[in-house]
Coordinates of C-alpha atoms and ligand atoms in Angstrom, one line a residue:
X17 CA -56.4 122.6 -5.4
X18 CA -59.1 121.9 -3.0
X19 CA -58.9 118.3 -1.4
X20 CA -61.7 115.7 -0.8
X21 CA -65.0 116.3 -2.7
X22 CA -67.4 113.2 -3.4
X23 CA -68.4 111.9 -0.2
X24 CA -64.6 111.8 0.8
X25 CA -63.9 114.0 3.9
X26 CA -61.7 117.2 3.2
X27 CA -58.4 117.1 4.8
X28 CA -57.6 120.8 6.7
X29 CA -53.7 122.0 7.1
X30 CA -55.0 121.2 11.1
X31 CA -55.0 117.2 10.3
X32 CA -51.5 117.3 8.8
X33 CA -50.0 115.8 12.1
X34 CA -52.3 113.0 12.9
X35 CA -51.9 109.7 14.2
X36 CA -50.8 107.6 11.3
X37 CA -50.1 104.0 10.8
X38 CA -45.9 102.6 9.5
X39 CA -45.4 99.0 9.4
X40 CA -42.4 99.6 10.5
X41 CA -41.5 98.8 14.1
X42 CA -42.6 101.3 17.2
X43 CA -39.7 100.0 18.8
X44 CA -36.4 100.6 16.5
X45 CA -34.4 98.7 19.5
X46 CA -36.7 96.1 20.8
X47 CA -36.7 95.1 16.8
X48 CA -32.9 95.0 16.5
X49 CA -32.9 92.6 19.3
X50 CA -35.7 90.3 17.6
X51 CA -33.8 90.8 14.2
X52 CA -29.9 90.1 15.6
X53 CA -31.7 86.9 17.3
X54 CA -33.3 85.6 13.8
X55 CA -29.4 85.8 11.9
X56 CA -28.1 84.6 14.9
X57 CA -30.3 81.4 15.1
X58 CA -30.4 80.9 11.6
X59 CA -26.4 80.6 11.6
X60 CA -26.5 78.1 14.4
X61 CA -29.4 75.8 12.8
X62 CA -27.2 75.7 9.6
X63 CA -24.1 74.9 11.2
X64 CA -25.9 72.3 13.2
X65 CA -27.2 71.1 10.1
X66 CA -25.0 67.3 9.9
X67 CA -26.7 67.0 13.7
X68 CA -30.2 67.1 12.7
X69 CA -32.7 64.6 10.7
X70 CA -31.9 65.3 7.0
X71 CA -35.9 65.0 6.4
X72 CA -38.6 64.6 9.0
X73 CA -43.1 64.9 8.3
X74 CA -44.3 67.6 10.3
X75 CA -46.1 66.2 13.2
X76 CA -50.0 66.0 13.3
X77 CA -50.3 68.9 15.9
X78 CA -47.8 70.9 13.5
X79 CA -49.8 70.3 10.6
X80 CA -53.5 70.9 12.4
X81 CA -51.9 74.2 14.1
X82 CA -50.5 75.5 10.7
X83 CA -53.8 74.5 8.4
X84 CA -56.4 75.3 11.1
X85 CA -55.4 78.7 12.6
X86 CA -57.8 81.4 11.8
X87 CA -57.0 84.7 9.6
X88 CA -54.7 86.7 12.2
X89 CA -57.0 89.7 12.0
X90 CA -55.2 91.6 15.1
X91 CA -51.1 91.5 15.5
X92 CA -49.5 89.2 17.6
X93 CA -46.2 90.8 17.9
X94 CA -43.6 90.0 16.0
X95 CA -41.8 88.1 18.7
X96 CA -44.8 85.5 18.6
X97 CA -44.4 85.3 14.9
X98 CA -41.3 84.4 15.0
X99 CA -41.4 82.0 17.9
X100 CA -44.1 80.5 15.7
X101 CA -41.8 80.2 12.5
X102 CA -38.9 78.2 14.9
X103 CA -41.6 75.7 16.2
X104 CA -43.7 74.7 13.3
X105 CA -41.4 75.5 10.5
X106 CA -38.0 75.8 10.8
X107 CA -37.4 71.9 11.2
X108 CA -40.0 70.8 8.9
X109 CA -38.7 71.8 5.2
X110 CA -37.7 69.1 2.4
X111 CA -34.3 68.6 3.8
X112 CA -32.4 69.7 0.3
X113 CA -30.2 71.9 2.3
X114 CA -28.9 68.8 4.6
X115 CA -25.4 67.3 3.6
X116 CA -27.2 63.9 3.1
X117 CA -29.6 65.3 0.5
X118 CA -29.4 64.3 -2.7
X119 CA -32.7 63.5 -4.0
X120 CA -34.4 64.9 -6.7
X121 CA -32.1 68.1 -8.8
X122 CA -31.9 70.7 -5.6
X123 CA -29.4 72.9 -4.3
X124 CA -28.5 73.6 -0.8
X125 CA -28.3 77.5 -0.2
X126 CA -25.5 79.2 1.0
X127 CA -25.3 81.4 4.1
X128 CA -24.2 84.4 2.1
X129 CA -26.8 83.5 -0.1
X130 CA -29.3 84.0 2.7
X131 CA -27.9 87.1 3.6
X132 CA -28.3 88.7 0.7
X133 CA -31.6 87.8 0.2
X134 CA -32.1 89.6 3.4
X135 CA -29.9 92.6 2.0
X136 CA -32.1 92.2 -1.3
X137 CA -35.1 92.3 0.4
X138 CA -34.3 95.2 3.0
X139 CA -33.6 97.7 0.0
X140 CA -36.6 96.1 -2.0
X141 CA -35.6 97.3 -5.3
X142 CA -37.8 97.2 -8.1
X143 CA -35.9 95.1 -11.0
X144 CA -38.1 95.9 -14.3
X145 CA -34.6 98.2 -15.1
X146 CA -34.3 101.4 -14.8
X147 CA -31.1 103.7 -13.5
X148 CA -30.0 102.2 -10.6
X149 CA -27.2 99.4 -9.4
X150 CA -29.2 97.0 -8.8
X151 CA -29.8 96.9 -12.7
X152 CA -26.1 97.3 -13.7
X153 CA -26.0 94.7 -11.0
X154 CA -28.2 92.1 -12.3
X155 CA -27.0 93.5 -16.0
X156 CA -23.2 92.5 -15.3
X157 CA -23.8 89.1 -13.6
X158 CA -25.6 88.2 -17.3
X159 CA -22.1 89.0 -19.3
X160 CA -20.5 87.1 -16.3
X161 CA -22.6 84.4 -17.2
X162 CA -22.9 84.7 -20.9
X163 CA -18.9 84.6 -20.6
X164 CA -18.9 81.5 -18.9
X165 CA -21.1 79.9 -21.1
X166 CA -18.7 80.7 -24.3
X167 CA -22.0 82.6 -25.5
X168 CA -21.0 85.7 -28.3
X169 CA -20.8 89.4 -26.8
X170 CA -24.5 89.9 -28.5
X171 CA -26.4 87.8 -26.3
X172 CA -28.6 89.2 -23.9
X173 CA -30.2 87.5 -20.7
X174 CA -32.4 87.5 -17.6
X175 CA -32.4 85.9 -14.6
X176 CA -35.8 83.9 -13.4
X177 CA -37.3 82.2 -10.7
X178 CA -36.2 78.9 -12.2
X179 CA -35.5 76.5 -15.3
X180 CA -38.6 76.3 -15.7
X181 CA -39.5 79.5 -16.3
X182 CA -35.8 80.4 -17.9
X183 CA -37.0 77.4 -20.2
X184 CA -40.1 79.2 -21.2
X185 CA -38.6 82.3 -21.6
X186 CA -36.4 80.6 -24.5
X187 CA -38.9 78.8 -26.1
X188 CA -40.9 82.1 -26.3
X189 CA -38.1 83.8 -28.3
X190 CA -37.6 80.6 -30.9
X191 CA -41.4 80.9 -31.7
X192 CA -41.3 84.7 -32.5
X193 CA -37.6 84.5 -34.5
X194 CA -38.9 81.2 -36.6
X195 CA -42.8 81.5 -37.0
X196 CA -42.1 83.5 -39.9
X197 CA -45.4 85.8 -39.2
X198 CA -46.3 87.9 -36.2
X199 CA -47.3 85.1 -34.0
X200 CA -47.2 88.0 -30.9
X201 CA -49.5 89.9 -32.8
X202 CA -51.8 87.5 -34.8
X203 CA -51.4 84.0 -32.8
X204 CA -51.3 80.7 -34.2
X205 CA -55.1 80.2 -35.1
X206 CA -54.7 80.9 -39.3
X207 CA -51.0 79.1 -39.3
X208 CA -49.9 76.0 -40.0
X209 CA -49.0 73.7 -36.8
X210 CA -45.1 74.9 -35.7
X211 CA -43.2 71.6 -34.1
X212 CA -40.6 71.0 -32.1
X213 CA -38.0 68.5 -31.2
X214 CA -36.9 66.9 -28.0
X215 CA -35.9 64.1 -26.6
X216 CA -37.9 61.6 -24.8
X217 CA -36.3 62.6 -22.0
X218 CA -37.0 65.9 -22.0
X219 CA -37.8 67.4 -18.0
X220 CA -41.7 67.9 -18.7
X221 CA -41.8 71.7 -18.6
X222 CA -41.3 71.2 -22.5
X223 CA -44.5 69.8 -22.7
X224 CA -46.0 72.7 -20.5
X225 CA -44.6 75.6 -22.6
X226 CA -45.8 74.3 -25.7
X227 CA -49.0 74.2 -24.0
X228 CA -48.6 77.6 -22.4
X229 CA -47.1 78.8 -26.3
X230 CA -49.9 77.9 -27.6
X231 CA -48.1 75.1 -30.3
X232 CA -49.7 72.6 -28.8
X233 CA -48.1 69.9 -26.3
X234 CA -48.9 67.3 -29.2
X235 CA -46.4 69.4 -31.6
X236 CA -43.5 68.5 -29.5
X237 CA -42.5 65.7 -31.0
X238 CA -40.7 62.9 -28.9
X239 CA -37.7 61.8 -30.2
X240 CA -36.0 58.4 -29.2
X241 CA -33.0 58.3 -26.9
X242 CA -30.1 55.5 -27.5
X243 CA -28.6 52.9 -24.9
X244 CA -27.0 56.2 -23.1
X245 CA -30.2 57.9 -22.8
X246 CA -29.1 60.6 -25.4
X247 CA -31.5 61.6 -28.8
X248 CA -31.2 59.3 -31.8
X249 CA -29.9 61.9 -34.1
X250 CA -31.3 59.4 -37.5
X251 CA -34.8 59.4 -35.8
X252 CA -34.7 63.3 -35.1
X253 CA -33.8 64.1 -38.7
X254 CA -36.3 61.5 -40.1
X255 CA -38.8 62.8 -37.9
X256 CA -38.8 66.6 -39.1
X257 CA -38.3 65.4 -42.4
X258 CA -41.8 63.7 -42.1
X259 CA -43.7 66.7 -40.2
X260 CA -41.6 68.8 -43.4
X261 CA -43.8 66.5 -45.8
X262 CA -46.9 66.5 -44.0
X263 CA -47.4 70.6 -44.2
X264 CA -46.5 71.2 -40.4
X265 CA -43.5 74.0 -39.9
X266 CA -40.5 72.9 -38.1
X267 CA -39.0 75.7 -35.8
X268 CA -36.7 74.3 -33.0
X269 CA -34.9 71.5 -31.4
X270 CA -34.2 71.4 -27.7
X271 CA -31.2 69.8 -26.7
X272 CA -30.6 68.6 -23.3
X273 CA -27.1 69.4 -21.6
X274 CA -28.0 66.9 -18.6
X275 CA -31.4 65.2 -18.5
X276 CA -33.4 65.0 -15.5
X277 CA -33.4 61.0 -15.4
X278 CA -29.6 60.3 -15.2
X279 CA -27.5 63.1 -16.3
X280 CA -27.2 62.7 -20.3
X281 CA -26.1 65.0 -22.6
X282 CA -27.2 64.9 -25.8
X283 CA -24.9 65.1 -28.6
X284 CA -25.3 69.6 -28.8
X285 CA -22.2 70.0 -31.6
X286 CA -24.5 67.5 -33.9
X287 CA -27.7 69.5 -32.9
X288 CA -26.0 72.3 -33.5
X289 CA -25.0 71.8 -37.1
X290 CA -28.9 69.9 -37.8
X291 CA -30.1 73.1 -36.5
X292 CA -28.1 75.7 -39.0
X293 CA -28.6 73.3 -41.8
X294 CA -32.5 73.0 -41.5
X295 CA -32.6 76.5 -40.4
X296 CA -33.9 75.2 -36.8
X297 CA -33.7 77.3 -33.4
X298 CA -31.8 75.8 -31.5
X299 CA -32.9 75.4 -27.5
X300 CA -30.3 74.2 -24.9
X301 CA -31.8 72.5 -21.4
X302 CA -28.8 73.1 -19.4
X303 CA -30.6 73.3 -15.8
X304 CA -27.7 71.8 -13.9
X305 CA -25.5 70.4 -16.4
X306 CA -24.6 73.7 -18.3
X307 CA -22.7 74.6 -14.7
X308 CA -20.1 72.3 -16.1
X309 CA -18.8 74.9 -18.3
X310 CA -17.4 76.7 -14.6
X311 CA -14.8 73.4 -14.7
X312 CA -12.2 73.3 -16.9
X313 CA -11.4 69.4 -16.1
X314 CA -15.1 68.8 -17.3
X315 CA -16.5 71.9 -19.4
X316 CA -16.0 69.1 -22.6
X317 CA -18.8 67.1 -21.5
X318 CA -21.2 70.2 -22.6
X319 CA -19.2 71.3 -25.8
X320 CA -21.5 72.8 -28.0
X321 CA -23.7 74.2 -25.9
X322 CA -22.3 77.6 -26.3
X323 CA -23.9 77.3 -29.6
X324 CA -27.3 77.6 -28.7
X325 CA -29.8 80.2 -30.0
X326 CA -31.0 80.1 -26.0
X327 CA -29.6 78.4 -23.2
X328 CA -31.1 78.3 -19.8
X329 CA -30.0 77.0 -16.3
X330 CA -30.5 77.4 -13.0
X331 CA -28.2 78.8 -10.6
X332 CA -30.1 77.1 -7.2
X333 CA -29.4 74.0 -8.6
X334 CA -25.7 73.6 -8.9
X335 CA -24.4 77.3 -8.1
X336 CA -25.8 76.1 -5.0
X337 CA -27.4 79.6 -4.6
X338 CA -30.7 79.9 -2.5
X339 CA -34.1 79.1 -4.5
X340 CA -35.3 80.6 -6.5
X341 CA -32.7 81.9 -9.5
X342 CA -32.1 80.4 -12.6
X343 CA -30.9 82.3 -15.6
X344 CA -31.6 82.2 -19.7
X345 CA -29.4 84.1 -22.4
X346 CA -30.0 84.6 -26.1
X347 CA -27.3 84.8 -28.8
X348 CA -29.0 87.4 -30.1
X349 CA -30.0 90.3 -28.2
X350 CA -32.4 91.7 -30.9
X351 CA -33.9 88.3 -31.3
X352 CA -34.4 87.9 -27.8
X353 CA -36.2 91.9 -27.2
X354 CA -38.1 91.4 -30.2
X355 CA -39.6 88.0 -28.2
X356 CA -41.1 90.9 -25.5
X357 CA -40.5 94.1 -25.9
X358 CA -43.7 96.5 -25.7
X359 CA -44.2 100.2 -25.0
X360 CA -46.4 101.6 -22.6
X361 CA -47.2 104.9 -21.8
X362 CA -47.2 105.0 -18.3
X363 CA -43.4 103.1 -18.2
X364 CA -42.3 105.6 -21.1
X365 CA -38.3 105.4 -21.7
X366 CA -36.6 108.8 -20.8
X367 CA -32.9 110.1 -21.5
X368 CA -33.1 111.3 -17.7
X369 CA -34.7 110.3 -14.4
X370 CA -35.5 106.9 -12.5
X371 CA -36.2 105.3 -16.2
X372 CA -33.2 105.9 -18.1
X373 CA -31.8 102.7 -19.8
X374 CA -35.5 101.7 -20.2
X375 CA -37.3 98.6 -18.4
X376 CA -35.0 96.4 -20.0
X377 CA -35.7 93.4 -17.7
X378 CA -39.0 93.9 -18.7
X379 CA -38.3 94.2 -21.8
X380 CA -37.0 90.3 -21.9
X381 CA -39.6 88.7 -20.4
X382 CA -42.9 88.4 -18.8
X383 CA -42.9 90.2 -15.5
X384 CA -42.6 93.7 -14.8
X385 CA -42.2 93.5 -11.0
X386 CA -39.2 91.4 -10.3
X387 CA -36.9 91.2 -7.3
X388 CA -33.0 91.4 -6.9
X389 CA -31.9 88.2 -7.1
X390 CA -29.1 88.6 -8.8
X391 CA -27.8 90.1 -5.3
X392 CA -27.3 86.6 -4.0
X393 CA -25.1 85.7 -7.6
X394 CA -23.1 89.0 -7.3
X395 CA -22.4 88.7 -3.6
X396 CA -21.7 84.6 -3.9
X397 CA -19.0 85.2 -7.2
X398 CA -17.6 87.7 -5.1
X399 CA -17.5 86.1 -1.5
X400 CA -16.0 82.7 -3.4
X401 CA -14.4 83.5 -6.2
X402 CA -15.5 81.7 -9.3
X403 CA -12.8 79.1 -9.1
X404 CA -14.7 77.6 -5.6
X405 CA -17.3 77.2 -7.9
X406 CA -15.8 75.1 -10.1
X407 CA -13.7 73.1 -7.3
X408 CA -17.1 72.4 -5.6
X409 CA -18.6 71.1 -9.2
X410 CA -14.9 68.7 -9.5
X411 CA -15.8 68.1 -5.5
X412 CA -19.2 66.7 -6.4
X413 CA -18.3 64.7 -9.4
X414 CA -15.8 62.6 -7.7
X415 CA -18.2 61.7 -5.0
X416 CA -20.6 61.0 -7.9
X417 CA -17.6 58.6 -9.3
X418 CA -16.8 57.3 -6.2
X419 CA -20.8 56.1 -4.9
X420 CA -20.7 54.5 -9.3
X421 CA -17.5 52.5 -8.6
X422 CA -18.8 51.0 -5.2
X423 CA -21.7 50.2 -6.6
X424 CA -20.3 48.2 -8.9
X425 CA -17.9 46.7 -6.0
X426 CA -20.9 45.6 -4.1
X427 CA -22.4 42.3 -5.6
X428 CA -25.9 43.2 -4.3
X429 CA -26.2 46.7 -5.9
X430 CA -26.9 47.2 -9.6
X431 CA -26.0 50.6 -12.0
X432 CA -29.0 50.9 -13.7
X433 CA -27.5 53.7 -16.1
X434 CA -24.0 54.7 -17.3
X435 CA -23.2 58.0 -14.9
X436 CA -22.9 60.9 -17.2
X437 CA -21.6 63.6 -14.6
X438 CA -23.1 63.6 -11.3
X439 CA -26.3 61.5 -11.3
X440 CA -26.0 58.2 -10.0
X441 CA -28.9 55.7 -10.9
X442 CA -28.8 52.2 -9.1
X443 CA -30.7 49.3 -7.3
X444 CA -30.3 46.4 -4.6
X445 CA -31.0 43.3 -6.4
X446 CA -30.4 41.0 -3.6
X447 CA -28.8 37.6 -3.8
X448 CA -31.8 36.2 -5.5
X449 CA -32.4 36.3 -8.9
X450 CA -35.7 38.1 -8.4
X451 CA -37.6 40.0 -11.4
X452 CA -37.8 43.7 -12.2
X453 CA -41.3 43.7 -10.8
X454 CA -40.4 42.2 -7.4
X455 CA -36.9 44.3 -7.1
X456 CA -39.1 47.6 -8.5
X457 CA -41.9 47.5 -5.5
X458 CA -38.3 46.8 -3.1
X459 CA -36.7 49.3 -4.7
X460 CA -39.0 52.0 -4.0
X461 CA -40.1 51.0 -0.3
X462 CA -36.0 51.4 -0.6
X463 CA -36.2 54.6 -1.1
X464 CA -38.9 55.3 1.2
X465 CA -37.4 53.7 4.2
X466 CA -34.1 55.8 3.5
X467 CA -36.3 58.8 3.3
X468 CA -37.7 57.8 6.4
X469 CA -34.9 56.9 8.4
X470 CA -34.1 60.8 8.3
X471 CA -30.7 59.9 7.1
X472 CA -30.8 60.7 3.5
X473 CA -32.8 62.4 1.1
X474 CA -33.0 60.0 -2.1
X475 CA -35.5 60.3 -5.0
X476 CA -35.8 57.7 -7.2
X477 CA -37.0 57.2 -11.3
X478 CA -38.1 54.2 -13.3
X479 CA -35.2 53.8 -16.1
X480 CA -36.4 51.5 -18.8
X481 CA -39.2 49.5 -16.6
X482 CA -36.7 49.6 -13.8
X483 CA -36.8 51.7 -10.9
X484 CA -33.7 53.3 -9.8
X485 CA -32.6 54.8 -6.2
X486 CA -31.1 58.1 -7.7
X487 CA -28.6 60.1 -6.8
X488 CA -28.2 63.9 -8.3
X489 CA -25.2 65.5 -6.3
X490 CA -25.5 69.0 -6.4
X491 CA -24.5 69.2 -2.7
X492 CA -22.0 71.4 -1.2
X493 CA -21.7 69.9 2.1
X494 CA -21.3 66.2 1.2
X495 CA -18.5 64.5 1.9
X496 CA -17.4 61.5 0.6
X497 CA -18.2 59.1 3.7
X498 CA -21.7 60.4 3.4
X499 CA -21.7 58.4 0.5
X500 CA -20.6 55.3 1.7
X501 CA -22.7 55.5 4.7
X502 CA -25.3 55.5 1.8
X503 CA -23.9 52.0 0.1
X504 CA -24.2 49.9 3.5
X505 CA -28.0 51.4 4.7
X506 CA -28.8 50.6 1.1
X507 CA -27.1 46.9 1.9
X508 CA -28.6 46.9 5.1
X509 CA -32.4 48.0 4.4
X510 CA -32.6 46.6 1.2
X511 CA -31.6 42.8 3.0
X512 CA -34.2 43.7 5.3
X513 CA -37.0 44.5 3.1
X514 CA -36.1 41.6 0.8
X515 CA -36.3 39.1 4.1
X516 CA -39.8 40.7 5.1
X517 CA -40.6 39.9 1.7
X518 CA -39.9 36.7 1.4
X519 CA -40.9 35.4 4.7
X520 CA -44.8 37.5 3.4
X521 CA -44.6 35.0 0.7
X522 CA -43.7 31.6 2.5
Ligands
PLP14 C1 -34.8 71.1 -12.6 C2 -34.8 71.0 -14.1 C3 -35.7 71.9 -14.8 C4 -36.7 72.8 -14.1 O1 -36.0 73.8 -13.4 P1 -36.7 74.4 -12.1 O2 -35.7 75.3 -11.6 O3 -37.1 73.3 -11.2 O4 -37.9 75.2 -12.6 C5 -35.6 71.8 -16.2 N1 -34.8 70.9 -16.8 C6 -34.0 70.1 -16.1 C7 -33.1 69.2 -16.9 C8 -34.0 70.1 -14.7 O5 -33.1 69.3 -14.0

């Protein structure tokens, strides 16, 4: 076959040794060096961790020499690259991985977390499926999962970048199994409106799905909570009942096994049986609280979750594992394929070669290209053992208990909300007998001034026209005197900022 042709220049059997370019290093040893220096640093900065600020802004001259450098169009070296990467970014991050953080749902990492991403990323597999470990890999950390979750031997799962996304991924399926047409094939246009059901509380990528879904963000219909923030069962029945009547197509109800707010779970045996008896999918939100199922002191707190036509959760969150992973199964493995599934010919299936066993992480979701994250799982499961999983989730819950009772010791804090597992809602309301509006605006420059006294990292949320300093423990290196050091600066700034206050107003 003759090369080149159209303008392009023929290559001769003389150019075959020319001078050609490799990203990879010129210098195989002067590399090692740089790269033993990186996983050495990065192990001190992590144990140094408790030492440093939990949170602190990048300075001006960090920002300006971050946002205003110019496209590197010639290399620097590596070594510069790096020394770049330890000045201006290395100490700014959001602080989630700092023993004081807490704001917020986030996880911490692990160190064999991180070095498995580097493991993950030097072999760079390419995680659609095919026949290779890395997809018996990610394939048997699903039934590990699916096992913990009490799901049946027929479900089927994937792992994501996130809730979010493992979220989507469900909702996805319980429009194709309940539309009753070929919504992948003809869309929604001609149909009558589908609904679903959540709970007010619902984390708002429910909204964005249905958006995404095409049902509409309107068609999730908002379903109100009782005194413990969970769904009013009578209201969710009356509600379907009424779209039923008005010609609109019921096809799901998402339940939440820990809401974002303050930890509730929603009563999932009772969804459950709503959901067989109207012939309902039914969607579990388990993005931190479906971990619970790894304790057997606690797994109750979820029971019925295992029932769910979908379940998803994230594994950054309280596996603790670096971002990003979270995880959704499907009872049904048909049900779920069916959801995505195509053929192409380029990616055709064969019964030998690199595609044997198919795509069939492509085959369960959206992307084709996907990376081994389920190296940081298998690696993690191993290193630990499952049962330091489920000690660490025990470890985090009686901190969680601990911070609720001296809250209620401390005359000057408030609970704001009954703590359902590790979420801890409160406020300082003083010695006064101020207002929700005055303690609200205190309350959050609270949370601000804890922020930025770079010992903590808090989040807070408005409960019920009350805003709430709170506390989401998913934190593997918390201790317990972390969390009363967290009770007096909360004494301590929250006297302070109610004396400024007051003396503003006299
Ligand atoms: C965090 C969270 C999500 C979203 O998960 P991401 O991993 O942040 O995408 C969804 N639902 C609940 C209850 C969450 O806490």
């Amino acid at each position: 076959m003759e090369a080149g042709g159209h303008g392009e220049e023929a290559i001769s059997r003389t150019d075959l040794n020319p001078h050609e370019r490799t990203l990879d290093p010129e210098d195989w040893e002067a590399f090692r060096a740089l790269a033993h220096r990186m996983v050495d640093d990065m192990i001190e900065q992590t144990r140094a961790l408790r030492t440093q600020p939990a949170w602190q802004s990048p300075p001006a001259d960090v920002k300006r020499a971050i946002l205003e450098e110019p496209l590197p169009r010639e290399g620097q070296s590596a070594g510069q690259a790096y020394a770049d990467y330890l000045h201006l970014v290395q100490p700014y991050t959001n602080g989630n991985r700092h023993p004081r953080a807490w704001g917020w749902v986030r996880g911490n990492g692990t160190p064999i977390g991180a070095m498995a991403e580097m493991l993950a990323a030097a072999i760079n597999p390419h995680l659609g499926g095919g026949d290779q470990s890395p997809t018996y890999v990610e394939e048997r950390c699903l039934q590990w999962l699916a096992q913990v979750m009490g799901m049946p031997a027929t479900a089927t799962g994937i792992l994501t970048s996130g809730g979010t996304m493992a979220n989507l991924l469900g909702l996805a399926v319980a429009r194709h199994a309940k539309a009753g047409f070929d919504v992948r094939a003809e869309g929604l246009a001609a149909h009558t409106p589908l609904t679903v059901y959540a709970s007010s509380e619902a984390h708002m990528w429910a909204g964005n799905a249905m958006d995404l879904l095409g049902l509409g963000s309107s068609r999730l219909r908002s379903i109100p909570v009782d005194e413990n923030f969970r769904i009013d069962l009578a209201a969710l029945r009356l509600k379907i009942r009424e779209d039923r009547a008005a010609g609109l197509q019921p096809i799901a109800v998402i339940g939440n096994a820990g809401t974002v707010n303050t930890g509730a779970v929603d009563d999932l045996e009772a969804l459950a049986a709503l959901c067989r008896e109207e012939e309902l999918w039914f969607h579990v939100d388990g993005a931190f609280g479906a971990l619970l199922k790894l304790s057997p002191r606690h797994a109750s707190l979820v029971r019925g979750l295992e029932q769910a036509d979908s379940l998803a959760f994230d594994l950054h969150k309280w596996m603790y594992l670096p971002f990003e992973i979270g995880c959704v199964l499907v009872a049904n493995g048909e049900e779920h394929r069916a959801a995505f599934a195509s053929s192409a010919s380029y990616l055709e299936g064969a019964k030998r070669g690199i595609l044997a066993t198919g795509l069939i992480f492509a085959d369960r979701g959206l992307e084709l290209t996907r990376g081994f994250k389920a190296l940081k799982l298998w690696m993690a499961l191993k290193a630990h053992g499952l049962n330091a999983f489920s000690e660490m989730i025990e470890q985090n819950m009686a901190q969680a208990r601990y911070l609720e009772r001296r809250v209620l010791e401390e005359p000057e804090l408030e609970l704001l909300a009954p703590r359902s597992m590790n979420i801890v809602c409160f406020r300082y309301r003083g010695r006064g007998a101020a207002g929700d509006e005055l303690l609200n605006a205190l309350n959050r420059e609270l949370v601000l001034r804890l922020q930025e006294s770079g010992e903590f990292v808090v989040s807070g949320t408005m409960l019920k026209g009350r805003y709430a300093l709170r506390i989401a423990n998913t934190n593997h290196r918390s201790r317990l005197q972390d969390f009363e050091d967290l009770v007096q600066w909360s004494l301590k700034l929250g006297c302070e900022i109610e004396a400024e206050s007051q003396a503003a107003r006299t």
